PDB file of C-alpha atoms and ligand atoms in Angstrom:
ATOM      1  CA  MET A   1      59.136  57.325 186.096  1.00  0.00           C
ATOM      2  CA  ARG A   2      59.044  56.245 189.728  1.00  0.00           C
ATOM      3  CA  SER A   3      58.117  59.734 190.593  1.00  0.00           C
ATOM      4  CA  GLY A   4      55.170  59.684 188.240  1.00  0.00           C
ATOM      5  CA  ASP A   5      56.756  61.180 185.101  1.00  0.00           C
ATOM      6  CA  THR A   6      55.524  59.801 181.805  1.00  0.00           C
ATOM      7  CA  ALA A   7      57.483  59.277 178.618  1.00  0.00           C
ATOM      8  CA  GLY A   8      56.262  58.560 175.105  1.00  0.00           C
ATOM      9  CA  THR A   9      59.376  56.854 173.965  1.00  0.00           C
ATOM     10  CA  LEU A  10      61.934  54.841 176.053  1.00  0.00           C
ATOM     11  CA  ILE A  11      65.296  54.109 174.596  1.00  0.00           C
ATOM     12  CA  ASN A  12      67.131  51.034 175.995  1.00  0.00           C
ATOM     13  CA  LEU A  13      70.766  52.186 176.247  1.00  0.00           C
ATOM     14  CA  SER A  14      72.088  48.741 176.638  1.00  0.00           C
ATOM     15  CA  ALA A  15      71.247  48.230 172.985  1.00  0.00           C
ATOM     16  CA  LEU A  16      74.233  50.347 172.147  1.00  0.00           C
ATOM     17  CA  PRO A  17      77.288  47.936 172.657  1.00  0.00           C
ATOM     18  CA  THR A  18      79.787  50.556 171.111  1.00  0.00           C
ATOM     19  CA  LEU A  19      79.399  52.525 174.295  1.00  0.00           C
ATOM     20  CA  CYS A  20      80.736  49.707 176.611  1.00  0.00           C
ATOM     21  CA  GLY A  21      84.386  49.574 175.567  1.00  0.00           C
ATOM     22  CA  ILE A  22      87.468  50.472 177.664  1.00  0.00           C
ATOM     23  CA  GLU A  23      90.060  51.651 175.177  1.00  0.00           C
ATOM     24  CA  ASP A  24      93.711  52.706 175.375  1.00  0.00           C
ATOM     25  CA  ARG A  25      93.995  56.227 173.764  1.00  0.00           C
ATOM     26  CA  GLY A  26      97.573  56.777 174.633  1.00  0.00           C
ATOM     27  CA  ASP A  27      97.714  59.505 177.306  1.00  0.00           C
ATOM     28  CA  PHE A  28      94.264  58.653 178.470  1.00  0.00           C
ATOM     29  CA  ILE A  29      91.897  55.666 178.779  1.00  0.00           C
ATOM     30  CA  ARG A  30      88.444  56.007 177.426  1.00  0.00           C
ATOM     31  CA  VAL A  31      85.749  54.141 179.449  1.00  0.00           C
ATOM     32  CA  GLY A  32      82.393  53.825 177.666  1.00  0.00           C
ATOM     33  CA  ALA A  33      79.464  55.091 179.732  1.00  0.00           C
ATOM     34  CA  LEU A  34      77.750  51.786 179.511  1.00  0.00           C
ATOM     35  CA  ALA A  35      80.791  49.943 180.906  1.00  0.00           C
ATOM     36  CA  THR A  36      79.679  48.125 184.111  1.00  0.00           C
ATOM     37  CA  HIS A  37      81.517  48.476 187.326  1.00  0.00           C
ATOM     38  CA  TRP A  38      82.443  44.833 186.731  1.00  0.00           C
ATOM     39  CA  ASP A  39      83.974  45.723 183.345  1.00  0.00           C
ATOM     40  CA  VAL A  40      86.181  48.280 185.094  1.00  0.00           C
ATOM     41  CA  GLU A  41      87.036  45.824 187.877  1.00  0.00           C
ATOM     42  CA  THR A  42      88.169  43.116 185.450  1.00  0.00           C
ATOM     43  CA  SER A  43      89.790  45.191 182.716  1.00  0.00           C
ATOM     44  CA  PRO A  44      93.367  44.048 182.093  1.00  0.00           C
ATOM     45  CA  LEU A  45      94.050  47.526 180.568  1.00  0.00           C
ATOM     46  CA  LEU A  46      93.014  49.354 183.698  1.00  0.00           C
ATOM     47  CA  ALA A  47      94.982  46.886 185.742  1.00  0.00           C
ATOM     48  CA  THR A  48      98.202  47.774 183.762  1.00  0.00           C
ATOM     49  CA  ARG A  49      97.661  51.574 183.391  1.00  0.00           C
ATOM     50  CA  LEU A  50      95.331  52.798 186.022  1.00  0.00           C
ATOM     51  CA  ALA A  51      95.650  50.226 188.865  1.00  0.00           C
ATOM     52  CA  ALA A  52      94.867  52.677 191.726  1.00  0.00           C
ATOM     53  CA  PHE A  53      91.701  53.846 190.105  1.00  0.00           C
ATOM     54  CA  GLN A  54      90.592  50.185 189.288  1.00  0.00           C
ATOM     55  CA  ALA A  55      91.217  49.289 192.957  1.00  0.00           C
ATOM     56  CA  ALA A  56      89.212  52.197 194.179  1.00  0.00           C
ATOM     57  CA  TRP A  57      86.387  51.580 191.797  1.00  0.00           C
ATOM     58  CA  THR A  58      86.170  47.960 192.951  1.00  0.00           C
ATOM     59  CA  THR A  59      84.841  49.186 196.363  1.00  0.00           C
ATOM     60  CA  ILE A  60      81.620  50.298 194.872  1.00  0.00           C
ATOM     61  CA  GLY A  61      78.453  48.473 195.994  1.00  0.00           C
ATOM     62  CA  ASN A  62      78.478  44.754 196.147  1.00  0.00           C
ATOM     63  CA  VAL A  63      79.008  42.174 193.274  1.00  0.00           C
ATOM     64  CA  ARG A  64      75.415  42.132 192.151  1.00  0.00           C
ATOM     65  CA  ILE A  65      75.423  45.937 191.727  1.00  0.00           C
ATOM     66  CA  ARG A  66      78.722  45.913 190.016  1.00  0.00           C
ATOM     67  CA  MET A  67      77.757  43.276 187.545  1.00  0.00           C
ATOM     68  CA  THR A  68      74.782  45.365 186.275  1.00  0.00           C
ATOM     69  CA  GLY A  69      75.310  48.974 187.294  1.00  0.00           C
ATOM     70  CA  THR A  70      77.168  51.198 184.796  1.00  0.00           C
ATOM     71  CA  VAL A  71      79.778  53.907 185.169  1.00  0.00           C
ATOM     72  CA  GLY A  72      77.578  56.388 183.252  1.00  0.00           C
ATOM     73  CA  GLY A  73      74.519  55.510 185.421  1.00  0.00           C
ATOM     74  CA  ASN A  74      76.479  56.137 188.621  1.00  0.00           C
ATOM     75  CA  LEU A  75      77.446  59.582 187.383  1.00  0.00           C
ATOM     76  CA  MET A  76      74.082  60.602 185.815  1.00  0.00           C
ATOM     77  CA  ALA A  77      72.107  59.483 188.938  1.00  0.00           C
ATOM     78  CA  ALA A  78      73.455  62.564 190.740  1.00  0.00           C
ATOM     79  CA  GLU A  79      73.308  60.922 194.147  1.00  0.00           C
ATOM     80  CA  ARG A  80      75.392  62.677 196.667  1.00  0.00           C
ATOM     81  CA  ALA A  81      76.545  59.397 198.361  1.00  0.00           C
ATOM     82  CA  TYR A  82      77.805  57.813 195.078  1.00  0.00           C
ATOM     83  CA  ASP A  83      81.549  57.424 194.723  1.00  0.00           C
ATOM     84  CA  GLY A  84      81.895  57.864 190.890  1.00  0.00           C
ATOM     85  CA  PRO A  85      81.946  61.638 190.718  1.00  0.00           C
ATOM     86  CA  VAL A  86      84.428  62.005 193.588  1.00  0.00           C
ATOM     87  CA  LEU A  87      86.900  59.444 192.261  1.00  0.00           C
ATOM     88  CA  LEU A  88      86.732  60.649 188.616  1.00  0.00           C
ATOM     89  CA  GLY A  89      86.940  64.301 189.778  1.00  0.00           C
ATOM     90  CA  VAL A  90      90.139  63.985 191.678  1.00  0.00           C
ATOM     91  CA  ILE A  91      91.970  62.262 188.850  1.00  0.00           C
ATOM     92  CA  GLY A  92      91.078  64.953 186.243  1.00  0.00           C
ATOM     93  CA  ALA A  93      88.694  62.753 184.145  1.00  0.00           C
ATOM     94  CA  LYS A  94      86.524  64.358 181.533  1.00  0.00           C
ATOM     95  CA  LEU A  95      82.975  63.517 180.697  1.00  0.00           C
ATOM     96  CA  ILE A  96      82.048  63.215 177.023  1.00  0.00           C
ATOM     97  CA  PHE A  97      78.305  63.992 176.243  1.00  0.00           C
ATOM     98  CA  LEU A  98      76.428  63.752 173.057  1.00  0.00           C
ATOM     99  CA  THR A  99      74.046  66.687 172.894  1.00  0.00           C
ATOM    100  CA  ASP A 100      71.710  68.136 170.259  1.00  0.00           C
ATOM    101  CA  ALA A 101      74.616  70.570 169.514  1.00  0.00           C
ATOM    102  CA  GLY A 102      77.206  67.881 169.067  1.00  0.00           C
ATOM    103  CA  GLU A 103      79.780  66.537 171.430  1.00  0.00           C
ATOM    104  CA  ILE A 104      80.532  68.361 174.737  1.00  0.00           C
ATOM    105  CA  SER A 105      83.401  67.628 177.133  1.00  0.00           C
ATOM    106  CA  LEU A 106      83.229  68.630 180.784  1.00  0.00           C
ATOM    107  CA  PRO A 107      85.619  68.149 183.690  1.00  0.00           C
ATOM    108  CA  ALA A 108      84.302  65.206 185.881  1.00  0.00           C
ATOM    109  CA  LEU A 109      84.406  67.632 188.926  1.00  0.00           C
ATOM    110  CA  SER A 110      81.611  69.723 187.455  1.00  0.00           C
ATOM    111  CA  ALA A 111      78.437  69.904 189.412  1.00  0.00           C
ATOM    112  CA  HIS A 112      75.587  67.811 188.074  1.00  0.00           C
ATOM    113  CA  GLN A 113      73.570  71.005 187.499  1.00  0.00           C
ATOM    114  CA  ASP A 114      76.163  72.001 184.827  1.00  0.00           C
ATOM    115  CA  TYR A 115      75.613  68.894 182.841  1.00  0.00           C
ATOM    116  CA  PRO A 116      74.077  69.682 179.380  1.00  0.00           C
ATOM    117  CA  ASP A 117      70.378  69.211 179.012  1.00  0.00           C
ATOM    118  CA  ARG A 118      69.055  66.367 176.859  1.00  0.00           C
ATOM    119  CA  ALA A 119      72.404  64.768 176.757  1.00  0.00           C
ATOM    120  CA  LEU A 120      73.741  61.164 176.603  1.00  0.00           C
ATOM    121  CA  LEU A 121      76.926  60.571 178.461  1.00  0.00           C
ATOM    122  CA  THR A 122      78.923  58.528 176.037  1.00  0.00           C
ATOM    123  CA  ALA A 123      82.401  58.082 177.568  1.00  0.00           C
ATOM    124  CA  ILE A 124      84.688  59.102 180.456  1.00  0.00           C
ATOM    125  CA  ASP A 125      88.277  59.930 179.530  1.00  0.00           C
ATOM    126  CA  ILE A 126      90.734  59.260 182.380  1.00  0.00           C
ATOM    127  CA  PRO A 127      94.332  60.719 182.031  1.00  0.00           C
ATOM    128  CA  VAL A 128      97.140  58.345 182.550  1.00  0.00           C
ATOM    129  CA  SER A 129     100.249  59.818 184.275  1.00  0.00           C
ATOM    130  CA  MET A 130     103.308  58.020 185.501  1.00  0.00           C
ATOM    131  CA  THR A 131     103.447  60.276 188.502  1.00  0.00           C
ATOM    132  CA  ALA A 132      99.810  60.697 189.571  1.00  0.00           C
ATOM    133  CA  ARG A 133      98.552  58.612 192.486  1.00  0.00           C
ATOM    134  CA  LEU A 134      95.171  58.082 194.056  1.00  0.00           C
ATOM    135  CA  SER A 135      93.851  56.975 197.383  1.00  0.00           C
ATOM    136  CA  PHE A 136      90.250  56.720 198.616  1.00  0.00           C
ATOM    137  CA  ASP A 137      88.535  56.263 202.066  1.00  0.00           C
ATOM    138  CA  ARG A 138      84.930  55.415 202.144  1.00  0.00           C
ATOM    139  CA  SER A 139      84.889  53.906 205.599  1.00  0.00           C
ATOM    140  CA  LEU A 140      82.632  56.675 207.039  1.00  0.00           C
ATOM    141  CA  LYS A 141      80.060  56.579 204.333  1.00  0.00           C
ATOM    142  CA  PRO A 142      77.309  57.709 204.122  1.00  0.00           C
ATOM    143  CA  VAL A 143      78.544  60.561 206.483  1.00  0.00           C
ATOM    144  CA  VAL A 144      81.609  61.442 204.517  1.00  0.00           C
ATOM    145  CA  SER A 145      83.937  59.951 201.869  1.00  0.00           C
ATOM    146  CA  VAL A 146      87.228  61.509 200.711  1.00  0.00           C
ATOM    147  CA  ALA A 147      89.373  60.776 197.698  1.00  0.00           C
ATOM    148  CA  VAL A 148      92.882  62.269 197.218  1.00  0.00           C
ATOM    149  CA  GLY A 149      94.923  62.555 194.082  1.00  0.00           C
ATOM    150  CA  LEU A 150      98.557  63.517 194.331  1.00  0.00           C
ATOM    151  CA  ASP A 151     100.899  64.494 191.452  1.00  0.00           C
ATOM    152  CA  GLY A 152     104.216  66.009 192.587  1.00  0.00           C
ATOM    153  CA  GLY A 153     103.432  68.701 195.092  1.00  0.00           C
ATOM    154  CA  VAL A 154      99.953  69.236 193.855  1.00  0.00           C
ATOM    155  CA  VAL A 155      97.010  67.549 195.697  1.00  0.00           C
ATOM    156  CA  SER A 156      93.399  67.332 194.700  1.00  0.00           C
ATOM    157  CA  VAL A 157      90.696  66.395 197.285  1.00  0.00           C
ATOM    158  CA  GLY A 158      87.178  65.192 196.643  1.00  0.00           C
ATOM    159  CA  VAL A 159      84.669  65.092 199.301  1.00  0.00           C
ATOM    160  CA  GLY A 160      81.538  63.034 198.888  1.00  0.00           C
ATOM    161  CA  CYS A 161      78.384  62.653 201.006  1.00  0.00           C
ATOM    162  CA  ALA A 162      79.009  65.727 203.153  1.00  0.00           C
ATOM    163  CA  HIS A 163      77.233  68.258 200.864  1.00  0.00           C
ATOM    164  CA  THR A 164      74.472  68.104 198.351  1.00  0.00           C
ATOM    165  CA  THR A 165      77.055  67.710 195.567  1.00  0.00           C
ATOM    166  CA  PRO A 166      80.630  66.669 195.785  1.00  0.00           C
ATOM    167  CA  PHE A 167      83.185  69.313 196.805  1.00  0.00           C
ATOM    168  CA  PHE A 168      86.658  69.487 195.278  1.00  0.00           C
ATOM    169  CA  TRP A 169      89.828  71.356 196.324  1.00  0.00           C
ATOM    170  CA  LEU A 170      93.034  71.645 194.333  1.00  0.00           C
ATOM    171  CA  GLY A 171      96.241  73.128 195.748  1.00  0.00           C
ATOM    172  CA  ARG A 172      99.761  72.679 196.999  1.00  0.00           C
ATOM    173  CA  ILE A 173     100.211  69.987 199.404  1.00  0.00           C
ATOM    174  CA  ASP A 174     101.872  72.217 202.048  1.00  0.00           C
ATOM    175  CA  ASP A 175      98.772  74.492 202.019  1.00  0.00           C
ATOM    176  CA  MET A 176      96.264  71.699 202.204  1.00  0.00           C
ATOM    177  CA  GLU A 177      95.242  71.586 205.841  1.00  0.00           C
ATOM    178  CA  ASP A 178      94.395  75.294 206.284  1.00  0.00           C
ATOM    179  CA  ALA A 179      93.219  76.047 202.769  1.00  0.00           C
ATOM    180  CA  LEU A 180      90.943  72.955 202.545  1.00  0.00           C
ATOM    181  CA  SER A 181      89.382  73.861 205.760  1.00  0.00           C
ATOM    182  CA  ALA A 182      88.778  77.521 204.727  1.00  0.00           C
ATOM    183  CA  ALA A 183      87.344  76.524 201.393  1.00  0.00           C
ATOM    184  CA  LEU A 184      85.181  73.728 202.634  1.00  0.00           C
ATOM    185  CA  PRO A 185      81.405  74.850 202.585  1.00  0.00           C
ATOM    186  CA  ASP A 186      79.342  74.040 205.696  1.00  0.00           C
ATOM    187  CA  PRO A 187      78.502  70.382 205.499  1.00  0.00           C
ATOM    188  CA  ILE A 188      75.091  68.836 205.929  1.00  0.00           C
ATOM    189  CA  ASP A 189      73.950  68.789 209.532  1.00  0.00           C
ATOM    190  CA  ASN A 190      71.641  66.049 210.328  1.00  0.00           C
ATOM    191  CA  PRO A 191      71.110  63.190 212.850  1.00  0.00           C
ATOM    192  CA  MET A 192      73.232  60.865 210.789  1.00  0.00           C
ATOM    193  CA  GLY A 193      76.243  63.288 211.092  1.00  0.00           C
ATOM    194  CA  GLY A 194      76.655  66.671 212.451  1.00  0.00           C
ATOM    195  CA  ALA A 195      78.276  69.366 210.363  1.00  0.00           C
ATOM    196  CA  ALA A 196      81.258  69.774 212.765  1.00  0.00           C
ATOM    197  CA  TYR A 197      81.942  66.095 212.825  1.00  0.00           C
ATOM    198  CA  ARG A 198      81.766  65.873 208.956  1.00  0.00           C
ATOM    199  CA  ARG A 199      84.140  68.804 208.689  1.00  0.00           C
ATOM    200  CA  ARG A 200      86.568  67.486 211.166  1.00  0.00           C
ATOM    201  CA  MET A 201      86.580  64.043 209.363  1.00  0.00           C
ATOM    202  CA  VAL A 202      87.258  65.657 205.963  1.00  0.00           C
ATOM    203  CA  GLY A 203      90.454  67.093 207.519  1.00  0.00           C
ATOM    204  CA  VAL A 204      91.393  63.767 209.144  1.00  0.00           C
ATOM    205  CA  LEU A 205      90.794  61.598 206.234  1.00  0.00           C
ATOM    206  CA  SER A 206      92.500  63.763 203.672  1.00  0.00           C
ATOM    207  CA  ARG A 207      95.627  64.077 205.880  1.00  0.00           C
ATOM    208  CA  ARG A 208      95.674  60.352 206.218  1.00  0.00           C
ATOM    209  CA  LEU A 209      95.302  59.658 202.614  1.00  0.00           C
ATOM    210  CA  VAL A 210      98.024  62.144 201.756  1.00  0.00           C
ATOM    211  CA  ASP A 211     100.435  60.562 204.283  1.00  0.00           C
ATOM    212  CA  ARG A 212      99.583  57.149 202.838  1.00  0.00           C
ATOM    213  CA  LEU A 213     100.347  58.254 199.301  1.00  0.00           C
ATOM    214  CA  ARG A 214     103.558  59.974 200.453  1.00  0.00           C
ATOM    215  CA  ARG A 215     104.664  56.665 202.065  1.00  0.00           C
ATOM    216  CA  GLY A 216     104.041  55.010 198.751  1.00  0.00           C
ATOM    217  CA  ASP A 217     101.187  52.769 200.008  1.00  0.00           C
ATOM    218  CA  ALA A 218      98.717  51.439 197.320  1.00  0.00           C
ATOM    219  CA  SER A 219      95.292  52.962 197.496  1.00  0.00           C
TER     220      SER A 219
HETATM  221  C1  FAD B   1      72.247  48.189 196.792  1.00  0.00           C
HETATM  222  C2  FAD B   1      73.118  49.266 196.023  1.00  0.00           C
HETATM  223  C3  FAD B   1      74.392  49.639 196.524  1.00  0.00           C
HETATM  224  C4  FAD B   1      75.121  50.612 195.936  1.00  0.00           C
HETATM  225  N1  FAD B   1      76.318  50.920 196.416  1.00  0.00           N
HETATM  226  C5  FAD B   1      77.087  51.985 195.827  1.00  0.00           C
HETATM  227  C6  FAD B   1      78.260  52.309 196.317  1.00  0.00           C
HETATM  228  O1  FAD B   1      78.814  51.823 197.242  1.00  0.00           O
HETATM  229  N2  FAD B   1      78.939  53.397 195.649  1.00  0.00           N
HETATM  230  C7  FAD B   1      78.366  53.975 194.493  1.00  0.00           C
HETATM  231  O2  FAD B   1      79.039  54.895 194.026  1.00  0.00           O
HETATM  232  N3  FAD B   1      77.255  53.615 194.124  1.00  0.00           N
HETATM  233  C8  FAD B   1      76.550  52.614 194.620  1.00  0.00           C
HETATM  234  N4  FAD B   1      75.407  52.195 194.099  1.00  0.00           N
HETATM  235  C9  FAD B   1      74.849  52.948 192.893  1.00  0.00           C
HETATM  236  C10 FAD B   1      75.170  52.154 191.676  1.00  0.00           C
HETATM  237  O3  FAD B   1      76.456  52.330 191.315  1.00  0.00           O
HETATM  238  C11 FAD B   1      74.326  52.808 190.546  1.00  0.00           C
HETATM  239  O4  FAD B   1      72.951  52.488 190.818  1.00  0.00           O
HETATM  240  C12 FAD B   1      74.611  52.248 189.092  1.00  0.00           C
HETATM  241  O5  FAD B   1      75.901  52.574 188.812  1.00  0.00           O
HETATM  242  C13 FAD B   1      73.628  52.861 188.179  1.00  0.00           C
HETATM  243  O6  FAD B   1      73.878  52.339 186.974  1.00  0.00           O
HETATM  244  P1  FAD B   1      72.670  51.939 185.977  1.00  0.00           P
HETATM  245  O7  FAD B   1      73.253  51.591 184.682  1.00  0.00           O
HETATM  246  O8  FAD B   1      71.761  51.040 186.658  1.00  0.00           O
HETATM  247  O9  FAD B   1      71.953  53.384 185.796  1.00  0.00           O
HETATM  248  P2  FAD B   1      70.389  53.610 185.999  1.00  0.00           P
HETATM  249  O10 FAD B   1      69.905  53.466 187.421  1.00  0.00           O
HETATM  250  O11 FAD B   1      69.744  52.973 184.942  1.00  0.00           O
HETATM  251  O12 FAD B   1      70.457  55.251 185.556  1.00  0.00           O
HETATM  252  C14 FAD B   1      70.584  56.267 186.525  1.00  0.00           C
HETATM  253  C15 FAD B   1      70.186  57.515 185.919  1.00  0.00           C
HETATM  254  O13 FAD B   1      71.219  57.990 184.956  1.00  0.00           O
HETATM  255  C16 FAD B   1      70.561  57.986 183.654  1.00  0.00           C
HETATM  256  N5  FAD B   1      71.649  57.519 182.784  1.00  0.00           N
HETATM  257  C17 FAD B   1      72.205  56.288 182.807  1.00  0.00           C
HETATM  258  N6  FAD B   1      73.176  56.228 181.902  1.00  0.00           N
HETATM  259  C18 FAD B   1      73.154  57.334 181.123  1.00  0.00           C
HETATM  260  C19 FAD B   1      73.940  57.887 180.130  1.00  0.00           C
HETATM  261  N7  FAD B   1      74.942  57.100 179.580  1.00  0.00           N
HETATM  262  N8  FAD B   1      73.743  59.104 179.652  1.00  0.00           N
HETATM  263  C20 FAD B   1      72.707  59.852 180.237  1.00  0.00           C
HETATM  264  N9  FAD B   1      71.971  59.469 181.310  1.00  0.00           N
HETATM  265  C21 FAD B   1      72.109  58.278 181.753  1.00  0.00           C
HETATM  266  C22 FAD B   1      69.344  57.244 183.709  1.00  0.00           C
HETATM  267  O14 FAD B   1      68.382  57.774 182.794  1.00  0.00           O
HETATM  268  C23 FAD B   1      68.853  57.444 185.142  1.00  0.00           C
HETATM  269  O15 FAD B   1      68.268  58.749 185.292  1.00  0.00           O
HETATM  270  C24 FAD B   1      74.588  51.250 194.695  1.00  0.00           C
HETATM  271  C25 FAD B   1      73.279  50.852 194.225  1.00  0.00           C
HETATM  272  C26 FAD B   1      72.596  49.879 194.920  1.00  0.00           C
HETATM  273  C27 FAD B   1      71.243  49.548 194.343  1.00  0.00           C
END
């Protein structure tokens, strides 16, 4: 609407309280798309079962944004500097959409262009694993942000801000340095951050985060 689009009917999503809950579903936690960042930050369930995810999510925005902004809005806004897609992508979350054709589930690492048309994001399912760990570095935003998930010898890296959509790499920890660098598309090159600098920082931050997780430091 800010861009001049018109709409005959507006639906206020906040009138759907059933989409706000954070529920334990056993091997995953279902976060309603209308849960606010604050709901995530203060959820006792997430503190118990997905503490690293909760800690990382708490770094989003400032307290005013976290009190009102929703998890679903963060994802659906499709802004390359937003942290939600990167964090949820590396931990293997799934996005649940309600569409004209029924319910559709997509990996959170899917590109925004692959989201279904005319769809309401209803929930995000986050797997719970005793062995999976997560660490996140947003200190160089908006030039680059990196999240790393580690489960056994398998590492998943999510890169935000550096491209028009988040980039993900999944592979064996011992291969990460070379394989990530080879797979990384050319980053954005602009006065805020050159492509070579962004590329180098993806390598530096991902290595640091993996080291941190291997040492057992919290995110
Ligand atoms: C000052 C400021 C600082 C911020 N800092 C950060 C930050 O550090 N990190 C970060 O990640 N984000 C940051 N944000 C972004 C913030 O997280 C999002 O603006 C917020 O989460 C959006 O939620 P909302 O409910 O207001 O969505 P809206 O802004 O209302 O919606 C965004 C878009 O998504 C659509 N939409 C919303 N919900 C759904 C749904 N369930 N299904 C389908 N479509 C939907 C809307 O139609 C709209 O097109 C910041 C924002 C501001 C203003």
